[in-house]
Short mmCIF file of C-alpha atoms and ligand atoms in Angstrom, two decimals:
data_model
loop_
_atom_site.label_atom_id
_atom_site.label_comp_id
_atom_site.label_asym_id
_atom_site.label_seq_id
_atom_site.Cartn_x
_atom_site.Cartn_y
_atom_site.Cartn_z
CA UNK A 21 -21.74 -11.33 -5.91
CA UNK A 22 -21.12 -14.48 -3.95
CA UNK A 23 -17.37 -16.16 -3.38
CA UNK A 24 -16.70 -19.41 -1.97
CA UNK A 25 -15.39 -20.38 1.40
CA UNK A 26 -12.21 -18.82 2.02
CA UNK A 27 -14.07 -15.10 0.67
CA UNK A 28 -14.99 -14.50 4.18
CA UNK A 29 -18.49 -15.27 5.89
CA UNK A 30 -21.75 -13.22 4.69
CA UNK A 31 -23.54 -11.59 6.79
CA UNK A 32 -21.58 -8.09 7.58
CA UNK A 33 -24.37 -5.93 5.38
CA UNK A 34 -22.91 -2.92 4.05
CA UNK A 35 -23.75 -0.18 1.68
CA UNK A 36 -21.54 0.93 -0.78
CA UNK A 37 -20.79 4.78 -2.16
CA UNK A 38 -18.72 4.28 -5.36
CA UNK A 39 -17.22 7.95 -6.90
CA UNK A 40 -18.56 7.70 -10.59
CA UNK A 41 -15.79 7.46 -13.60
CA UNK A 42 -14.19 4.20 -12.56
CA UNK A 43 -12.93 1.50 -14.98
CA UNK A 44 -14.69 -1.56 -14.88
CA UNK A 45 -11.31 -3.11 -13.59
CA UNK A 46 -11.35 -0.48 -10.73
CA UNK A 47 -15.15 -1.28 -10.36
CA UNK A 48 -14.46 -5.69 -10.27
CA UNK A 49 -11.54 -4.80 -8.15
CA UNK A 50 -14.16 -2.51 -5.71
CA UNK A 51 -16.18 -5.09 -5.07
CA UNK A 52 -13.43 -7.76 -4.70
CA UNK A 53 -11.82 -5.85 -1.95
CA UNK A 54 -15.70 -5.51 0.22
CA UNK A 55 -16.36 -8.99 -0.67
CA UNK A 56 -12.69 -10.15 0.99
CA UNK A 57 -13.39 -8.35 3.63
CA UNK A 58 -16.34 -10.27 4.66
CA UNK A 59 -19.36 -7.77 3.62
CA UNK A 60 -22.65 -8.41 1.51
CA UNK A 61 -23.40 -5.01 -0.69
CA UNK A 62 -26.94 -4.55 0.01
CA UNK A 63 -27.09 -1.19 -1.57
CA UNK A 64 -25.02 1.03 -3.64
CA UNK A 65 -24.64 4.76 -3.98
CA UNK A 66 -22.94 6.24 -7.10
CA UNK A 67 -21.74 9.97 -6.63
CA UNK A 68 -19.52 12.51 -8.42
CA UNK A 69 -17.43 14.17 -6.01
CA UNK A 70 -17.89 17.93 -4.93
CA UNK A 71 -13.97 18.12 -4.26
CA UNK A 72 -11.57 16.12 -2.51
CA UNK A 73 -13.10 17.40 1.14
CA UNK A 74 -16.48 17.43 -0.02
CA UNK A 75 -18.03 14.29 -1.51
CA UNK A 76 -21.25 14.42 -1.07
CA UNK A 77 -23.94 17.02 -2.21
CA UNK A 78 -27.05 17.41 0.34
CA UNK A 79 -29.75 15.78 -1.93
CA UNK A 80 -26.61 12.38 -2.45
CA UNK A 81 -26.77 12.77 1.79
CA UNK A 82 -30.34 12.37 1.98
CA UNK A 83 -29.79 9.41 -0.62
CA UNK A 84 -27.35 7.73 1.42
CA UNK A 85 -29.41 8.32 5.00
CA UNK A 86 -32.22 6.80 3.29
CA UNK A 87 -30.75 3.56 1.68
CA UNK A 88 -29.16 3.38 4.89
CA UNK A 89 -32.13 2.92 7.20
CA UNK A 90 -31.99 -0.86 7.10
CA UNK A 91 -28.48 -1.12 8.46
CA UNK A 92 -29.38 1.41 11.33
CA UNK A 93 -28.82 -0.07 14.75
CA UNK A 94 -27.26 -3.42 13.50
CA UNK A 95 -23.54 -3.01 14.97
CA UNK A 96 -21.64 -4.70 12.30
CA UNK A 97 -23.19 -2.61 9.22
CA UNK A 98 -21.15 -0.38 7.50
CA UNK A 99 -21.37 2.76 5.18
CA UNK A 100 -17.77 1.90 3.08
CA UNK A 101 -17.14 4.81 1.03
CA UNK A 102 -14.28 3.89 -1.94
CA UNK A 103 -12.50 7.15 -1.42
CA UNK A 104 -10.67 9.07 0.83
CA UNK A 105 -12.57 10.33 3.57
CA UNK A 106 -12.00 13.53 5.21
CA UNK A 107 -12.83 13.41 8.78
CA UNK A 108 -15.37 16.63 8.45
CA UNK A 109 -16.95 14.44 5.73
CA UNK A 110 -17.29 11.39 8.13
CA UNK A 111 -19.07 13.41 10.54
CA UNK A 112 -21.30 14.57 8.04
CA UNK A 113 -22.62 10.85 6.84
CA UNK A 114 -22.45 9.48 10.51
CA UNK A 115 -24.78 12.22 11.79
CA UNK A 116 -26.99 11.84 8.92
CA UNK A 117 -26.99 8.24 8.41
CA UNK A 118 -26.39 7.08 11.83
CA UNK A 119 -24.21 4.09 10.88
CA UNK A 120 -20.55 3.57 11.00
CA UNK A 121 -18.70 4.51 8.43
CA UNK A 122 -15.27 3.64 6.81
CA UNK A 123 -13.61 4.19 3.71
CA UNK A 124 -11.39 2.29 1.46
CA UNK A 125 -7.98 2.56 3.87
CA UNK A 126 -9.51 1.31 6.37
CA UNK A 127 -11.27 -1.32 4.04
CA UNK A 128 -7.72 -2.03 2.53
CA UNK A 129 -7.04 -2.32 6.51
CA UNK A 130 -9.58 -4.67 7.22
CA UNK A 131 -8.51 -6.89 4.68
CA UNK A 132 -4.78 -7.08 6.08
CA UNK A 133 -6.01 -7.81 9.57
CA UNK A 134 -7.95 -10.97 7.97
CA UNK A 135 -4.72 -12.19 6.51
CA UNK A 136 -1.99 -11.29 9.54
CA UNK A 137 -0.32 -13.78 10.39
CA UNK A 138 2.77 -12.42 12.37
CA UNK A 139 2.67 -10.11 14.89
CA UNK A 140 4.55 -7.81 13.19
CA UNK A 141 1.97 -7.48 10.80
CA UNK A 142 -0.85 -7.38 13.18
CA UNK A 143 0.88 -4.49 14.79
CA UNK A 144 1.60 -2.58 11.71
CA UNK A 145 -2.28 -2.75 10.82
CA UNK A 146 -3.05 -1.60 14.53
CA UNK A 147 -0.54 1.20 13.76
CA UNK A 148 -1.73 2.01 10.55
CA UNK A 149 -5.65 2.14 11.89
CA UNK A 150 -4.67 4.00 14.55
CA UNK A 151 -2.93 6.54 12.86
CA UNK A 152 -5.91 7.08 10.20
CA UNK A 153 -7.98 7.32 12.72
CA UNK A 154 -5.98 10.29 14.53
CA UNK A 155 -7.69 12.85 12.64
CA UNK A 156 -10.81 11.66 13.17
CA UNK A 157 -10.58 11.75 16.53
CA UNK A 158 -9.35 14.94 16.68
CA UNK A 159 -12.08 16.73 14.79
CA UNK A 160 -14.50 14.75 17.37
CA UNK A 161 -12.77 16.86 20.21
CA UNK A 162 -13.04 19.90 18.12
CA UNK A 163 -16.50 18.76 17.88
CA UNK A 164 -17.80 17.80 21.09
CA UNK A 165 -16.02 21.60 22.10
CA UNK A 166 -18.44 23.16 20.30
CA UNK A 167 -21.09 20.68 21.69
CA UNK A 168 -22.14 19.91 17.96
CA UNK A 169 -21.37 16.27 19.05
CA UNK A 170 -22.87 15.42 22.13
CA UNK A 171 -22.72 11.68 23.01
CA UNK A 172 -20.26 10.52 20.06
CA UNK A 173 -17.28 8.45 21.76
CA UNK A 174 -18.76 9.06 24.80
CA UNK A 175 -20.23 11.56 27.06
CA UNK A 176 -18.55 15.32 25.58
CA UNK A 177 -15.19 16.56 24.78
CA UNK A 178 -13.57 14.72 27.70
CA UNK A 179 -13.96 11.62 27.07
CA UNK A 180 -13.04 12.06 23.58
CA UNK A 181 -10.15 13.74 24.79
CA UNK A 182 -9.20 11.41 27.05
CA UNK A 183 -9.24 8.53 23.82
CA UNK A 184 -6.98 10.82 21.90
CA UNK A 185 -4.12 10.60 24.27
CA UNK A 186 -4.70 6.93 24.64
CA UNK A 187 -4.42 6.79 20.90
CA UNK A 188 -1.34 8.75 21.02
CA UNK A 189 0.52 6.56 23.85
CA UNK A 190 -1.06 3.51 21.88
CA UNK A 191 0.91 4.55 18.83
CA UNK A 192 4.12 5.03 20.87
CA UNK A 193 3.72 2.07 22.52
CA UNK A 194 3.46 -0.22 18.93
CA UNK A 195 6.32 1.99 17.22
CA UNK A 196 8.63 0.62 19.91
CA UNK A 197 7.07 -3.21 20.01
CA UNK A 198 7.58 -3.10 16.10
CA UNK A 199 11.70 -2.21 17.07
CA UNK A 200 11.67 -4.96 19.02
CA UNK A 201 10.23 -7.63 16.94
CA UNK A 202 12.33 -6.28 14.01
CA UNK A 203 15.38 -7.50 15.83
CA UNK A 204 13.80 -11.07 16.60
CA UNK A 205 12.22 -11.14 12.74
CA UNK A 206 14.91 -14.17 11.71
CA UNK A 207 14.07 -16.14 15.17
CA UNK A 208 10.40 -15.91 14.40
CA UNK A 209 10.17 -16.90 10.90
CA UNK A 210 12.48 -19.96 11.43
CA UNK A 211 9.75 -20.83 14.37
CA UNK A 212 6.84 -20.57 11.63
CA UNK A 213 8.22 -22.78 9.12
CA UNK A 214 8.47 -25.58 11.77
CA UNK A 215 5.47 -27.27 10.02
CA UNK A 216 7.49 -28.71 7.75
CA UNK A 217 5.66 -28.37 4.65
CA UNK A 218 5.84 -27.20 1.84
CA UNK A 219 4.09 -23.70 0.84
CA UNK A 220 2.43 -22.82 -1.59
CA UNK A 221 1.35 -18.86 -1.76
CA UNK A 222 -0.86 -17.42 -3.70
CA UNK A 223 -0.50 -13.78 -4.90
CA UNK A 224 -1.99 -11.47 -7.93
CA UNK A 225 -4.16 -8.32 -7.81
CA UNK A 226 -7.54 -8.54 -6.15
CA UNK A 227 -10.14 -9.59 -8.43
CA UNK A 228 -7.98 -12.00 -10.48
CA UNK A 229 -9.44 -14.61 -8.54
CA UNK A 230 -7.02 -16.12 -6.11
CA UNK A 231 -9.51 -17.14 -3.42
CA UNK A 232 -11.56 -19.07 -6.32
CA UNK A 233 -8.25 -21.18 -7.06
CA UNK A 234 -7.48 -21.17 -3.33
CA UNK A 235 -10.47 -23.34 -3.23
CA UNK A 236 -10.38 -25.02 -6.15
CA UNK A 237 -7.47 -26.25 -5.26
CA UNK A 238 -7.90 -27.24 -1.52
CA UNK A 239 -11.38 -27.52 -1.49
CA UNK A 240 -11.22 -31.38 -3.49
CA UNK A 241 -8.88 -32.98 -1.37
CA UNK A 242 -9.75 -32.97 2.17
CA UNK A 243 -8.03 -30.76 4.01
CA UNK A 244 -5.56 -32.07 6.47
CA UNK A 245 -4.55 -30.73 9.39
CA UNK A 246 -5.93 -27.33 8.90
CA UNK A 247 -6.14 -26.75 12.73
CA UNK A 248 -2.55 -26.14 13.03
CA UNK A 249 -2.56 -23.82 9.71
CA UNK A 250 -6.02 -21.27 11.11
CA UNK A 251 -3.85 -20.53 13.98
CA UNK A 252 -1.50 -19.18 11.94
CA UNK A 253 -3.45 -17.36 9.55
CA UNK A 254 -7.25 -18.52 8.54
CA UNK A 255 -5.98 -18.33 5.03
CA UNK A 256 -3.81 -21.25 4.82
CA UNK A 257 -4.81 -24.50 4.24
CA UNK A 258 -2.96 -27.87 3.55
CA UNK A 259 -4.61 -30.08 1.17
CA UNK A 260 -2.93 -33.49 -0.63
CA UNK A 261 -0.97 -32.75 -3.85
CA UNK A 262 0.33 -36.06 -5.69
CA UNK A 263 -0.26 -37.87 -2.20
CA UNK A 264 2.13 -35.10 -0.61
CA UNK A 265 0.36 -32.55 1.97
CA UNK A 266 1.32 -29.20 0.69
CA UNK A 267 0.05 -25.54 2.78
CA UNK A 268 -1.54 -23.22 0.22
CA UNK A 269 -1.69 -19.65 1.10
CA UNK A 270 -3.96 -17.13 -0.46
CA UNK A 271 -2.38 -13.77 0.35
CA UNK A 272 -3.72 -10.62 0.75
CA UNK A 273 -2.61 -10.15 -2.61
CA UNK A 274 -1.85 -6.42 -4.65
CA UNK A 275 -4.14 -3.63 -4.68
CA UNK A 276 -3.57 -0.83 -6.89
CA UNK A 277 -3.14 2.81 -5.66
CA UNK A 278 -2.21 1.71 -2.09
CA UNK A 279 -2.49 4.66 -0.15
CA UNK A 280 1.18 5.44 1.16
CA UNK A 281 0.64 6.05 4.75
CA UNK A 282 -0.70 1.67 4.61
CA UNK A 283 2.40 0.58 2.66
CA UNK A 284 4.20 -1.27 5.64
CA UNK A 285 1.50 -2.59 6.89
CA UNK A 286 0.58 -4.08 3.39
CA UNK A 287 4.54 -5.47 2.80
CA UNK A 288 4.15 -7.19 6.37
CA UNK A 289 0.92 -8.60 5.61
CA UNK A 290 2.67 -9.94 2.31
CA UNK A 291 5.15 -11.28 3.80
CA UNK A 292 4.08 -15.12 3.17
CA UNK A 293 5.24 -14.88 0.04
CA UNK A 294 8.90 -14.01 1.03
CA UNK A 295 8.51 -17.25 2.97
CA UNK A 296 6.70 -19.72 0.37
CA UNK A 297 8.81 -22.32 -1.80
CA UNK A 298 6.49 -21.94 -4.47
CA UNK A 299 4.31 -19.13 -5.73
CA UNK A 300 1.13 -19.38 -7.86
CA UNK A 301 1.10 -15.88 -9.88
CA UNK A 302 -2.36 -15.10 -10.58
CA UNK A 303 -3.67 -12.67 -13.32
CA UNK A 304 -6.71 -11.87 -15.09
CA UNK A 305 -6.21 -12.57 -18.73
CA UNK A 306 -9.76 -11.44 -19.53
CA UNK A 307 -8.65 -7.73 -18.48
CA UNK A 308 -7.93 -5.34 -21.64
CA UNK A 309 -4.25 -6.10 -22.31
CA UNK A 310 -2.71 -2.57 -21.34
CA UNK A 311 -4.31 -3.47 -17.78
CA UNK A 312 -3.03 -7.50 -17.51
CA UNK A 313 0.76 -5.77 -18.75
CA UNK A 314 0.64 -2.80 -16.51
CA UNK A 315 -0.56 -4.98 -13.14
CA UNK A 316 2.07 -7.58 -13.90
CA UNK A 317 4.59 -5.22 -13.83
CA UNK A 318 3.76 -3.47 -10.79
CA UNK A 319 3.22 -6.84 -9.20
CA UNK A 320 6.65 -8.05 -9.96
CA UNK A 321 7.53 -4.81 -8.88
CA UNK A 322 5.85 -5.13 -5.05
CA UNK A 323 7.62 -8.51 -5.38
CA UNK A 324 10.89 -7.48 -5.70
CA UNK A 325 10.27 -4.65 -3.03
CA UNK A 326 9.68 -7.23 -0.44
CA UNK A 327 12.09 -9.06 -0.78
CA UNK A 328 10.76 -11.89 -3.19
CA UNK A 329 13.94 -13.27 -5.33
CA UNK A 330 14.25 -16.59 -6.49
CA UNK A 331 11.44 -18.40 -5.23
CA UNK A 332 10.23 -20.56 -8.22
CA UNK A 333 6.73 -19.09 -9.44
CA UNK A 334 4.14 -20.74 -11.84
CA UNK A 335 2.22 -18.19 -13.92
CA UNK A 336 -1.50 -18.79 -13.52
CA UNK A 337 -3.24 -16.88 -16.24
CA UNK A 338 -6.73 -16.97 -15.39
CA UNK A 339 -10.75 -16.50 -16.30
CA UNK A 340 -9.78 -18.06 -19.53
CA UNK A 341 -13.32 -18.71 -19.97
CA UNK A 342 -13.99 -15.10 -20.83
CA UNK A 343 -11.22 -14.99 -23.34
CA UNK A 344 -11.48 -15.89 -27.07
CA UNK A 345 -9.98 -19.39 -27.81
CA UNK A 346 -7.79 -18.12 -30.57
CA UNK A 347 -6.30 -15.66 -28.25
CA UNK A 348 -5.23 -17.86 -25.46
CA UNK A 349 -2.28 -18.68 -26.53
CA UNK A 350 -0.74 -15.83 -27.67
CA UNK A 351 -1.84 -13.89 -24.61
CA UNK A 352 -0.46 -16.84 -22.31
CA UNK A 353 3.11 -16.85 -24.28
CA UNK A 354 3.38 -12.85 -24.27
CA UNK A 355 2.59 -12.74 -20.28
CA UNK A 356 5.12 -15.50 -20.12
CA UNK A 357 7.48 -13.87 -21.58
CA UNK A 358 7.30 -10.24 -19.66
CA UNK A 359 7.43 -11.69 -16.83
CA UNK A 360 10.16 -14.25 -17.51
CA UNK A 361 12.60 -10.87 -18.67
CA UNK A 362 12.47 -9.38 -14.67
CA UNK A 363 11.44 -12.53 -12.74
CA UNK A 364 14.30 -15.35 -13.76
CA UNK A 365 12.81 -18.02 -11.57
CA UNK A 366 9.88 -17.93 -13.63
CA UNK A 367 9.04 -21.72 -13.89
CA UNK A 368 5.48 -22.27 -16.02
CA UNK A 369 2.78 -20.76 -16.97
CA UNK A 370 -0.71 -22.18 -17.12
CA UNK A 371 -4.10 -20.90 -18.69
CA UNK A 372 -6.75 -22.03 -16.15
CA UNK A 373 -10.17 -20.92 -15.40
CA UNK A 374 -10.56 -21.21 -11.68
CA UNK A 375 -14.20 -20.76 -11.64
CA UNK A 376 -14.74 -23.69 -14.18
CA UNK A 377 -12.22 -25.77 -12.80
CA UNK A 378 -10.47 -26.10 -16.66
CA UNK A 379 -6.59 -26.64 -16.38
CA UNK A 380 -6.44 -26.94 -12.51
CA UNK A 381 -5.96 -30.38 -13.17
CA UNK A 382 -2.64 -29.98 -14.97
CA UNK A 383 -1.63 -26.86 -12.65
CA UNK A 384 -1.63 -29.54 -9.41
CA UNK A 385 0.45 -31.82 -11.36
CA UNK A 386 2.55 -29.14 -11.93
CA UNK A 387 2.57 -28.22 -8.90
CA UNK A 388 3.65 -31.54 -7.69
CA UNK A 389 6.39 -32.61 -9.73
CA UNK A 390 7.83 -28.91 -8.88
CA UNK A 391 7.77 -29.92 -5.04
CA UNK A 392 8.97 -33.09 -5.68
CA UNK A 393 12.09 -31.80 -7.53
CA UNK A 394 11.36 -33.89 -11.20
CA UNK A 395 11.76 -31.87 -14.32
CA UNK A 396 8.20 -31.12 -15.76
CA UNK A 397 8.05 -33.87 -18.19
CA UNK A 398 5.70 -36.22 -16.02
CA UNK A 399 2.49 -33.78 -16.27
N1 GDP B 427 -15.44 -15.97 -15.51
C1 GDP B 427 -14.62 -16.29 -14.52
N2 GDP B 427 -14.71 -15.62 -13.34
C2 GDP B 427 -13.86 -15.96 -12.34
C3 GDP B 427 -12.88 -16.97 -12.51
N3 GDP B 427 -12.18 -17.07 -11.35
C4 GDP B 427 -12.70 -16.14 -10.52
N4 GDP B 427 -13.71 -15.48 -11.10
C5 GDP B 427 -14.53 -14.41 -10.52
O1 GDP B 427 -13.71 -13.26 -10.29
C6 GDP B 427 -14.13 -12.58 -9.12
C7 GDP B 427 -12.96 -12.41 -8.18
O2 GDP B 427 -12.53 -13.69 -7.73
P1 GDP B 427 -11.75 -13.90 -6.34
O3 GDP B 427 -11.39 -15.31 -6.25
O4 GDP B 427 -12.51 -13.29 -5.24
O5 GDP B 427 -10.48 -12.99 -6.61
P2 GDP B 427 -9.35 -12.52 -5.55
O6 GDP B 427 -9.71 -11.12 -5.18
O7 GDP B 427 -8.08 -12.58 -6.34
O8 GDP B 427 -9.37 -13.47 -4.41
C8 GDP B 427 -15.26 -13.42 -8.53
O9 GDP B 427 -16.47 -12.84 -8.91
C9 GDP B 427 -15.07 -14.78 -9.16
O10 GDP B 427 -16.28 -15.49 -9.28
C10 GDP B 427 -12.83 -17.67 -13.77
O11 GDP B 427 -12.05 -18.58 -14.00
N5 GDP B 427 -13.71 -17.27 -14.72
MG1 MG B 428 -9.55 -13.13 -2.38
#
């Protein structure tokens, strides 16, 4: 699969492990997440799971060694296992495969870092890496004790010792940064909205194709001043809507099953959309319908949780393309009105297909007579 610009640069190879018996949501949504985090699948591994601390057999090892021969020695290769990876596990695929390994928190994780733009949320993702990492660590110095790892993270237990404590004061050290900026929070954000323009954010779940309409939508006009907006956060970018210059964010977005010990880090990284004075709701209305009504609840849901109330949102119901013609309508009315019932400022919706460019036209014009306070009546 290949995304446009914003969907991070190719190049990072990775192989992927995927546990058998997921949806084909949970499967588009897999590869969403390791394609926004910058990597090119150039193998994949399917395996049923032995039990939650053992995933692989022996003979699925030898598999996964094997397939991963090409990305041996190449430093920013990965092994991404979409699990939950016990650190006796991770041992057991780095010795055999030789190639670093992560699994899908610290994907998730890598994701938020590419989208931080405070420094409260790039210390909450150091925090939150750290602290899944702990364990880790900690088997290597149980390890490198019984010399059964001798050179990992340096020369023998020592060493490795010596990087847990670090780890540990690390930790300490962020909790009490994170205090401070907590107090500071109001200074900061009235600092990053000294811009002046208007935002735009972008949220949905991943996979309902908010970087394609991020592009679509900035990539026509040319971008203007988007110097100023990378320094922020590489995912904003201001582009001319109805001759106004208007920042559009695409935000990390919602990922289902979160794992709990990531969920501050994920609300910080969020946190554009607490800040935007417009937001572009993106779902998938090609999903089965139990799945588009389940994630738009639990989206308003994170919403809410954050703190989002009253920011005027356009419903984007998207990959229309996929969907029969005689069921647009009803689909886009019936999403409409779910989320209208919990989210009042609910201002539009529109059926677009991002990836076909159909009805992005009307959703800018939208967009613009929104920021430019009309009623609706012009578009
Ligand atoms: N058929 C179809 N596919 C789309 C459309 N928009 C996005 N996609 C595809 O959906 C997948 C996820 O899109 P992406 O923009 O990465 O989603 P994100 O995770 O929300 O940023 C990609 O494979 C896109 O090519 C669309 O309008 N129609
Ligand atoms: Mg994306």
């Amino acid at each position: 699969m290949r995304l446009g610009l914003a969907g991070g640069a190719a190049g990072k190879r990775a192989l992927l492990l995927l546990p058998r018996g997921l949806e084909s949501w949970e499967l588009r949504e897999a590869y969403a997440l390791v394609d926004s985090a910058g990597y090119t699948v150039v193998d994949t591994v399917w395996y049923r799971r032995l039990s939650r601390s053992r995933l692989l057999s022996r003979a699925k090892l030898e598999e996964v060694a094997r397939k991963a021969e090409q990305l041996r020695g190449d430093e920013d290769a990965r092994i991404i296992v979409f699990d939950e990876l016990r650190p006796r596990e991770y041992f057991r695929i780095v010795k055999e495969a030789r190639v670093e390994t992560i699994d899908r928190t610290l994907l998730i994780l890598e994701i938020f870092a590419l989208h931080a733009g405070s420094k409260e949320a790039k210390y909450q993702i150091e925090l939150a890496r750290l602290k899944h990492r702990l364990p880790l660590v900690r088997e290597a110095v149980r390890l490198a004790k019984m010399r059964e790892l001798p050179g990992f993270l340096g020369p023998g237990g020592y060493a490795v010792d010596k990087y847990y404590k670090y780890m540990v004061s690390r930790i300490a050290r962020i909790r009490r940064e994170l205090e401070r900026l907590r107090e500071r929070r109001s200074v900061e954000r009235a600092k990053r909205r000294s811009a002046g323009l208007p935002h735009v954010a972008i949220v949905g779940y991943a996979s309902a194709g908010k970087t394609t309409l991020f592009n679509a939508l900035t990539g026509a006009g040319k971008p203007v001043g988007s110097e100023y907006f990378t320094t922020i956060s590489p995912k904003v970018k201001a582009s001319l809507i109805g001759g106004r210059r208007v920042a559009f964010v695409d935000t990390v977005g919602f990922i289902s099953r979160i794992p709990p010990e990531i969920i501050e880090a994920f609300h910080s990284t969020l946190e554009e959309a607490v800040r935007a004075d417009l937001l572009l709701y993106v779902l998938d209305l090609s999903e089965p319908e139990h799945v588009v009504a389940e994630k738009l609840s639990e989206g308003l849901e994170t919403l809410r949780r954050i703190g989002v109330v009253g920011v005027p949102m356009i419903l984007v119901a998207n990959k229309v393309d996929l969907v029969e013609e005689a069921e647009r309508a009803r689909l886009l009315s019936l999403v409409e009105a779910m989320t209208e019932s919990v989210y009042p400022s609910l201002v539009g919706a529109v059926a677009v297909s991002a990836a076909r460019g159909w009805g992005v036209g009307e959703l800018r014009c939208r967009i613009a007579t929104l920021l430019s306070g009309m009623d609706g009546s012009t578009c």
